[in-house]
Amino acid sequence: MRKKSLFLMLVIGNILTIQAQEKQEYTTMNPFFQAYNTPFNVPPFDKIKNEHFKPAILEGIAKHQAEIDAIANNPQPATFENTILAMENAGELLANVNTVFSNLNSANTNKEIQNIAKETAPNLSAHRDNIYLNEKLFARVKSLWNQKESLGLNLEQAKILDNAYKDFVRSGANLSPADKETLRKINGTLSLTSLKYGQNILSETNGYELVVADKKDLAGLPKGIVDAAAADAKAKGKDGKWVFTLSNSSVMPFLQYSSNRELRKQIWNSYQTRANHDDAADNKKNAVELANLRGQKARLLGYTSHATYVLEESMAKKPENVNKLLNDLWKPALEMAKNEAADIQKMMAKDGIKGAVQPYDWRYYTEKIRKERFDLDEEELKPYFSLDQVRKGVFQVTENLYGIQIKPLSNVPTYHEDVTAWEVTEKDGMHLGVLYMDFHPRESKRGGAWMTSYRSQKTVDGKRVAPVVSIVCNFTKPTATTPALLTFDEVSTFFHEFGHALHGLLSNVTYRSLAGTSVPRDFVELPSQIMENWAAEPEVLKIYAKHYKTGEVIPEALVNKLKKAGTFDQGFTTTEYLAASLLDLEYHSQTKDITVDTNAFEKAAMTKIGLIPSIIPRYRSTYFSHIFSGGYSSGYYSYIWSGVLDTDAFEAFKTTTLFNPEKAKLFRENVLEKGGTEDPMVLYKRFRGAEPSIEPLLRKRGLDKKQEPVKKLKG
């Protein structure tokens, strides 16, 4: 009997030893469970595999929860250090893995990653609720908030305390137990539905091809676009044909140049009905469910609508202020768009086409009118906008303004062969951060363009921890015979996203929750949109707009044409954008559940504002990822709100010198470096000396003669 017990103990001991060895090996093999040991401590993309994500996320949640429990159950009275600062510094593993995972799910996804996202979304949602619905933790935060005036906190400390208290209250900390349980269910469903909405758009976008087999059906398309379509066809095993897709760099040039109206109609209809086919990838129910759940959550928290809830923390403060701005712009923009439609109608009549202007006619005839009226063909511009030259221009503008140096890194791992890495330094060589750039479309990447972060800036023991940021775009790809040649719209997008990157890279705060782009949604677009202004300036064009074959600087005559055409088609551009912004607010201003499907809801909303049939909202309900899966719900208006800010801010340079060192220093110190440390309007006024005026925006868009302008933007 004794021998049997001894044998059993040996077996158990061996099993425990094997399990410990397996756990050690498993932990050692997962790069998230150890120091990165890479240059600049960037993520070790070359070592990270799909199977590493789920265990790291779950372990990250467990560790973070243990840290939170220790804070909540601390027997010592709450202090800033043992509660607010402890919360700020908790959850490092989860933050590390989640930033990599969520970014790859957008920029380089696959079925396995998408499945992991679905599997872990409920865990992440529940974990957030476990923090913000923790009564003991909230009691500690609230006790500090109640005595904040006597704690002797500095500006940033006071800000993260205030943010923490608001986050708890806005996350349901004051709700009854029953309402908290309801909130948990809403949050869990929101998380999964938003994820599914985004995956459906990617599936629909990747699932469509317009295959052209007859060369005559390519009539009107420039050689570069044809070559790109041939390369896409070859890559898809359709050599000798031409493939056009629903990525913007493919569908938009097709709509702009193809003289085959039937094919334009075909690809347009596929584009504007994405995720709207009553199949497994349909988003009509998802959009309504997301809007309704957000409304239910807002009402549960004591707000009249989701828009009221969101805008409380914005510069705009309330929906009435947003609607005022949008409606002030809507009337002159729509009037201009109607005039543009009349011009298109006349040109269509010359071509023998009867009937109303259709959305798939707009870009094609606008391009013809642009050429006739300004002698400007966008294809004439593209040879001067090679991606490499535009990149050099962006870097030079940044150096001229802020003295920043940017050099390539060859020893840094990246997540895809298309991605490049760069070190960003001060003029004296001091390291500021690492920048990734990912430019071209692929099936693993969602559409659009965005800036993101792999590590936010913070300060530890007086030493600045440098950020790691990335910009992701979907620019025209190079072909076998030409480099990537950008449209001017793509050039502007590059400048735009680089402005966001600067906001992250130049951040100089103490706490990571206040770093860089951690600002209200309607302020975050200021650093990006102001950069766009430099892109079109003649002085700047001469820096980077050089012919990719000859190196010739863009001719003055072409620059003048571009300038003269600056307000051309702004009726359409502004109207389609405002329509989408108003649609967003319509969804999220509802005070009770929506009972019709998105098609009916959208039609009623657009009829109410008088949108003409030849224009649709920039994003329709079933593929409006900004608001239904991208964090811009009740906030899509922010581009135009920030448009007021950026045009007013650029006047500070335009009326002095484009690279005014004093103004650049003020902008850097009061906007780019400050993150979310202070009220945005306070920061803006410190830079500009006054609140912004709407007049520069009206002038820029050619709308200044259409209405009595609003003098100031009030927040």
Short mmCIF file of N, CA and C in Angstrom, two decimals, residues 553-626:
data_model
loop_
_atom_site.label_atom_id
_atom_site.label_comp_id
_atom_site.label_asym_id
_atom_site.label_seq_id
_atom_site.Cartn_x
_atom_site.Cartn_y
_atom_site.Cartn_z
N VAL A 553 10.40 69.95 -62.49
CA VAL A 553 9.47 70.50 -61.50
C VAL A 553 8.14 70.82 -62.20
N ILE A 554 7.04 70.62 -61.51
CA ILE A 554 5.73 70.87 -62.09
C ILE A 554 5.68 72.28 -62.68
N PRO A 555 5.24 72.41 -63.94
CA PRO A 555 5.23 73.73 -64.59
C PRO A 555 4.30 74.72 -63.89
N GLU A 556 4.69 75.98 -63.92
CA GLU A 556 3.89 77.03 -63.29
C GLU A 556 2.47 77.06 -63.85
N ALA A 557 2.35 76.82 -65.16
CA ALA A 557 1.03 76.86 -65.79
C ALA A 557 0.11 75.79 -65.19
N LEU A 558 0.68 74.62 -64.90
CA LEU A 558 -0.11 73.53 -64.33
C LEU A 558 -0.49 73.85 -62.88
N VAL A 559 0.42 74.48 -62.16
CA VAL A 559 0.14 74.90 -60.78
C VAL A 559 -1.00 75.92 -60.77
N ASN A 560 -0.96 76.85 -61.72
CA ASN A 560 -2.02 77.87 -61.81
C ASN A 560 -3.37 77.24 -62.13
N LYS A 561 -3.34 76.24 -63.00
CA LYS A 561 -4.59 75.54 -63.33
C LYS A 561 -5.16 74.85 -62.09
N LEU A 562 -4.28 74.22 -61.33
CA LEU A 562 -4.70 73.52 -60.11
C LEU A 562 -5.30 74.51 -59.12
N LYS A 563 -4.68 75.68 -59.02
CA LYS A 563 -5.16 76.70 -58.09
C LYS A 563 -6.53 77.24 -58.53
N LYS A 564 -6.67 77.51 -59.83
CA LYS A 564 -7.93 78.04 -60.35
C LYS A 564 -9.07 77.04 -60.15
N ALA A 565 -8.72 75.78 -60.23
CA ALA A 565 -9.75 74.73 -60.09
C ALA A 565 -9.98 74.35 -58.63
N GLY A 566 -9.41 75.12 -57.70
CA GLY A 566 -9.45 74.78 -56.28
C GLY A 566 -10.84 74.64 -55.70
N THR A 567 -11.77 75.49 -56.12
CA THR A 567 -13.14 75.40 -55.58
C THR A 567 -14.07 74.64 -56.52
N PHE A 568 -13.50 74.09 -57.61
CA PHE A 568 -14.32 73.34 -58.57
C PHE A 568 -14.85 72.06 -57.92
N ASP A 569 -16.13 71.77 -58.15
CA ASP A 569 -16.80 70.56 -57.66
C ASP A 569 -16.95 70.55 -56.13
N GLN A 570 -16.75 71.71 -55.50
CA GLN A 570 -16.88 71.76 -54.04
C GLN A 570 -18.33 71.64 -53.59
N GLY A 571 -19.26 71.95 -54.47
CA GLY A 571 -20.67 71.73 -54.14
C GLY A 571 -20.92 70.26 -53.89
N PHE A 572 -20.47 69.43 -54.83
CA PHE A 572 -20.62 67.98 -54.71
C PHE A 572 -19.87 67.46 -53.48
N THR A 573 -18.59 67.83 -53.37
CA THR A 573 -17.74 67.31 -52.30
C THR A 573 -18.31 67.66 -50.93
N THR A 574 -18.74 68.91 -50.77
CA THR A 574 -19.27 69.34 -49.48
C THR A 574 -20.64 68.72 -49.21
N THR A 575 -21.46 68.62 -50.24
CA THR A 575 -22.81 68.09 -50.07
C THR A 575 -22.80 66.62 -49.71
N GLU A 576 -22.01 65.81 -50.39
CA GLU A 576 -22.00 64.37 -50.08
C GLU A 576 -21.44 64.14 -48.67
N TYR A 577 -20.48 64.97 -48.26
CA TYR A 577 -19.94 64.85 -46.91
C TYR A 577 -20.98 65.28 -45.87
N LEU A 578 -21.60 66.44 -46.07
CA LEU A 578 -22.59 66.91 -45.11
C LEU A 578 -23.77 65.95 -45.01
N ALA A 579 -24.15 65.35 -46.13
CA ALA A 579 -25.25 64.38 -46.12
C ALA A 579 -24.91 63.20 -45.20
N ALA A 580 -23.67 62.72 -45.29
CA ALA A 580 -23.25 61.61 -44.43
C ALA A 580 -23.22 62.05 -42.96
N SER A 581 -22.76 63.27 -42.71
CA SER A 581 -22.70 63.78 -41.33
C SER A 581 -24.10 63.90 -40.74
N LEU A 582 -25.03 64.40 -41.54
CA LEU A 582 -26.41 64.54 -41.07
C LEU A 582 -27.08 63.18 -40.90
N LEU A 583 -26.72 62.22 -41.76
CA LEU A 583 -27.24 60.86 -41.61
C LEU A 583 -26.76 60.25 -40.30
N ASP A 584 -25.49 60.44 -39.99
CA ASP A 584 -24.92 59.97 -38.72
C ASP A 584 -25.72 60.54 -37.55
N LEU A 585 -25.95 61.85 -37.55
CA LEU A 585 -26.68 62.48 -36.45
C LEU A 585 -28.13 62.01 -36.39
N GLU A 586 -28.70 61.75 -37.56
CA GLU A 586 -30.09 61.28 -37.59
C GLU A 586 -30.20 59.91 -36.91
N TYR A 587 -29.28 59.02 -37.22
CA TYR A 587 -29.28 57.70 -36.57
C TYR A 587 -29.13 57.82 -35.06
N HIS A 588 -28.26 58.72 -34.64
CA HIS A 588 -27.87 58.72 -33.23
C HIS A 588 -28.55 59.79 -32.39
N SER A 589 -29.49 60.52 -32.99
CA SER A 589 -30.28 61.48 -32.22
C SER A 589 -31.66 60.95 -31.87
N GLN A 590 -31.93 59.70 -32.27
CA GLN A 590 -33.24 59.11 -32.00
C GLN A 590 -33.43 58.92 -30.49
N THR A 591 -34.61 59.22 -30.02
CA THR A 591 -34.91 59.09 -28.59
C THR A 591 -35.66 57.79 -28.29
N LYS A 592 -35.93 57.02 -29.33
CA LYS A 592 -36.50 55.68 -29.15
C LYS A 592 -36.00 54.80 -30.29
N ASP A 593 -36.26 53.50 -30.21
CA ASP A 593 -35.72 52.56 -31.18
C ASP A 593 -36.23 52.83 -32.60
N ILE A 594 -35.35 52.64 -33.55
CA ILE A 594 -35.71 52.73 -34.97
C ILE A 594 -36.44 51.44 -35.33
N THR A 595 -37.56 51.56 -36.04
CA THR A 595 -38.37 50.37 -36.36
C THR A 595 -38.41 50.05 -37.85
N VAL A 596 -37.72 50.85 -38.67
CA VAL A 596 -37.67 50.57 -40.12
C VAL A 596 -36.25 50.13 -40.47
N ASP A 597 -36.07 49.57 -41.67
CA ASP A 597 -34.72 49.15 -42.05
C ASP A 597 -33.91 50.36 -42.52
N THR A 598 -32.63 50.14 -42.72
CA THR A 598 -31.73 51.25 -43.02
C THR A 598 -32.07 51.93 -44.34
N ASN A 599 -32.53 51.17 -45.32
CA ASN A 599 -32.85 51.78 -46.61
C ASN A 599 -33.97 52.81 -46.46
N ALA A 600 -35.01 52.42 -45.71
CA ALA A 600 -36.13 53.35 -45.49
C ALA A 600 -35.70 54.52 -44.62
N PHE A 601 -34.92 54.23 -43.58
CA PHE A 601 -34.47 55.28 -42.67
C PHE A 601 -33.60 56.29 -43.41
N GLU A 602 -32.66 55.79 -44.19
CA GLU A 602 -31.75 56.66 -44.93
C GLU A 602 -32.51 57.50 -45.95
N LYS A 603 -33.45 56.88 -46.65
CA LYS A 603 -34.23 57.62 -47.66
C LYS A 603 -35.01 58.77 -47.01
N ALA A 604 -35.62 58.49 -45.87
CA ALA A 604 -36.39 59.54 -45.17
C ALA A 604 -35.47 60.66 -44.70
N ALA A 605 -34.30 60.29 -44.21
CA ALA A 605 -33.35 61.30 -43.72
C ALA A 605 -32.86 62.20 -44.84
N MET A 606 -32.58 61.60 -45.99
CA MET A 606 -32.07 62.38 -47.12
C MET A 606 -33.17 63.22 -47.78
N THR A 607 -34.40 62.71 -47.76
CA THR A 607 -35.53 63.48 -48.28
C THR A 607 -35.76 64.71 -47.41
N LYS A 608 -35.60 64.54 -46.10
CA LYS A 608 -35.82 65.63 -45.16
C LYS A 608 -34.87 66.80 -45.41
N ILE A 609 -33.63 66.51 -45.78
CA ILE A 609 -32.67 67.60 -46.01
C ILE A 609 -32.64 68.06 -47.46
N GLY A 610 -33.36 67.34 -48.34
CA GLY A 610 -33.46 67.76 -49.73
C GLY A 610 -32.28 67.37 -50.60
N LEU A 611 -31.61 66.26 -50.28
CA LEU A 611 -30.49 65.80 -51.10
C LEU A 611 -30.99 65.43 -52.49
N ILE A 612 -30.30 65.92 -53.51
CA ILE A 612 -30.73 65.65 -54.89
C ILE A 612 -30.37 64.22 -55.27
N PRO A 613 -31.17 63.57 -56.16
CA PRO A 613 -30.97 62.15 -56.48
C PRO A 613 -29.63 61.83 -57.13
N SER A 614 -28.99 62.81 -57.76
CA SER A 614 -27.73 62.53 -58.44
C SER A 614 -26.55 62.45 -57.48
N ILE A 615 -26.79 62.71 -56.19
CA ILE A 615 -25.75 62.59 -55.17
C ILE A 615 -26.28 61.70 -54.05
N ILE A 616 -25.43 60.81 -53.55
CA ILE A 616 -25.79 60.02 -52.38
C ILE A 616 -24.85 60.43 -51.24
N PRO A 617 -25.17 60.08 -49.99
CA PRO A 617 -24.23 60.38 -48.90
C PRO A 617 -22.87 59.73 -49.19
N ARG A 618 -21.82 60.34 -48.74
CA ARG A 618 -20.49 59.79 -49.00
C ARG A 618 -20.40 58.34 -48.57
N TYR A 619 -21.05 58.00 -47.48
CA TYR A 619 -21.14 56.60 -47.05
C TYR A 619 -22.60 56.28 -46.79
N ARG A 620 -23.06 55.21 -47.42
CA ARG A 620 -24.43 54.77 -47.13
C ARG A 620 -24.44 53.92 -45.87
N SER A 621 -25.63 53.65 -45.38
CA SER A 621 -25.79 53.04 -44.05
C SER A 621 -25.10 51.69 -43.90
N THR A 622 -25.07 50.88 -44.95
CA THR A 622 -24.54 49.53 -44.82
C THR A 622 -23.02 49.46 -44.95
N TYR A 623 -22.38 50.58 -45.34
CA TYR A 623 -20.91 50.56 -45.37
C TYR A 623 -20.34 51.85 -44.76
N PHE A 624 -21.05 52.41 -43.80
CA PHE A 624 -20.61 53.61 -43.10
C PHE A 624 -19.75 53.18 -41.91
N SER A 625 -18.56 52.66 -42.20
CA SER A 625 -17.73 52.07 -41.15
C SER A 625 -17.27 53.10 -40.13
N HIS A 626 -17.11 54.36 -40.54
CA HIS A 626 -16.71 55.39 -39.59
C HIS A 626 -17.61 55.38 -38.35
#
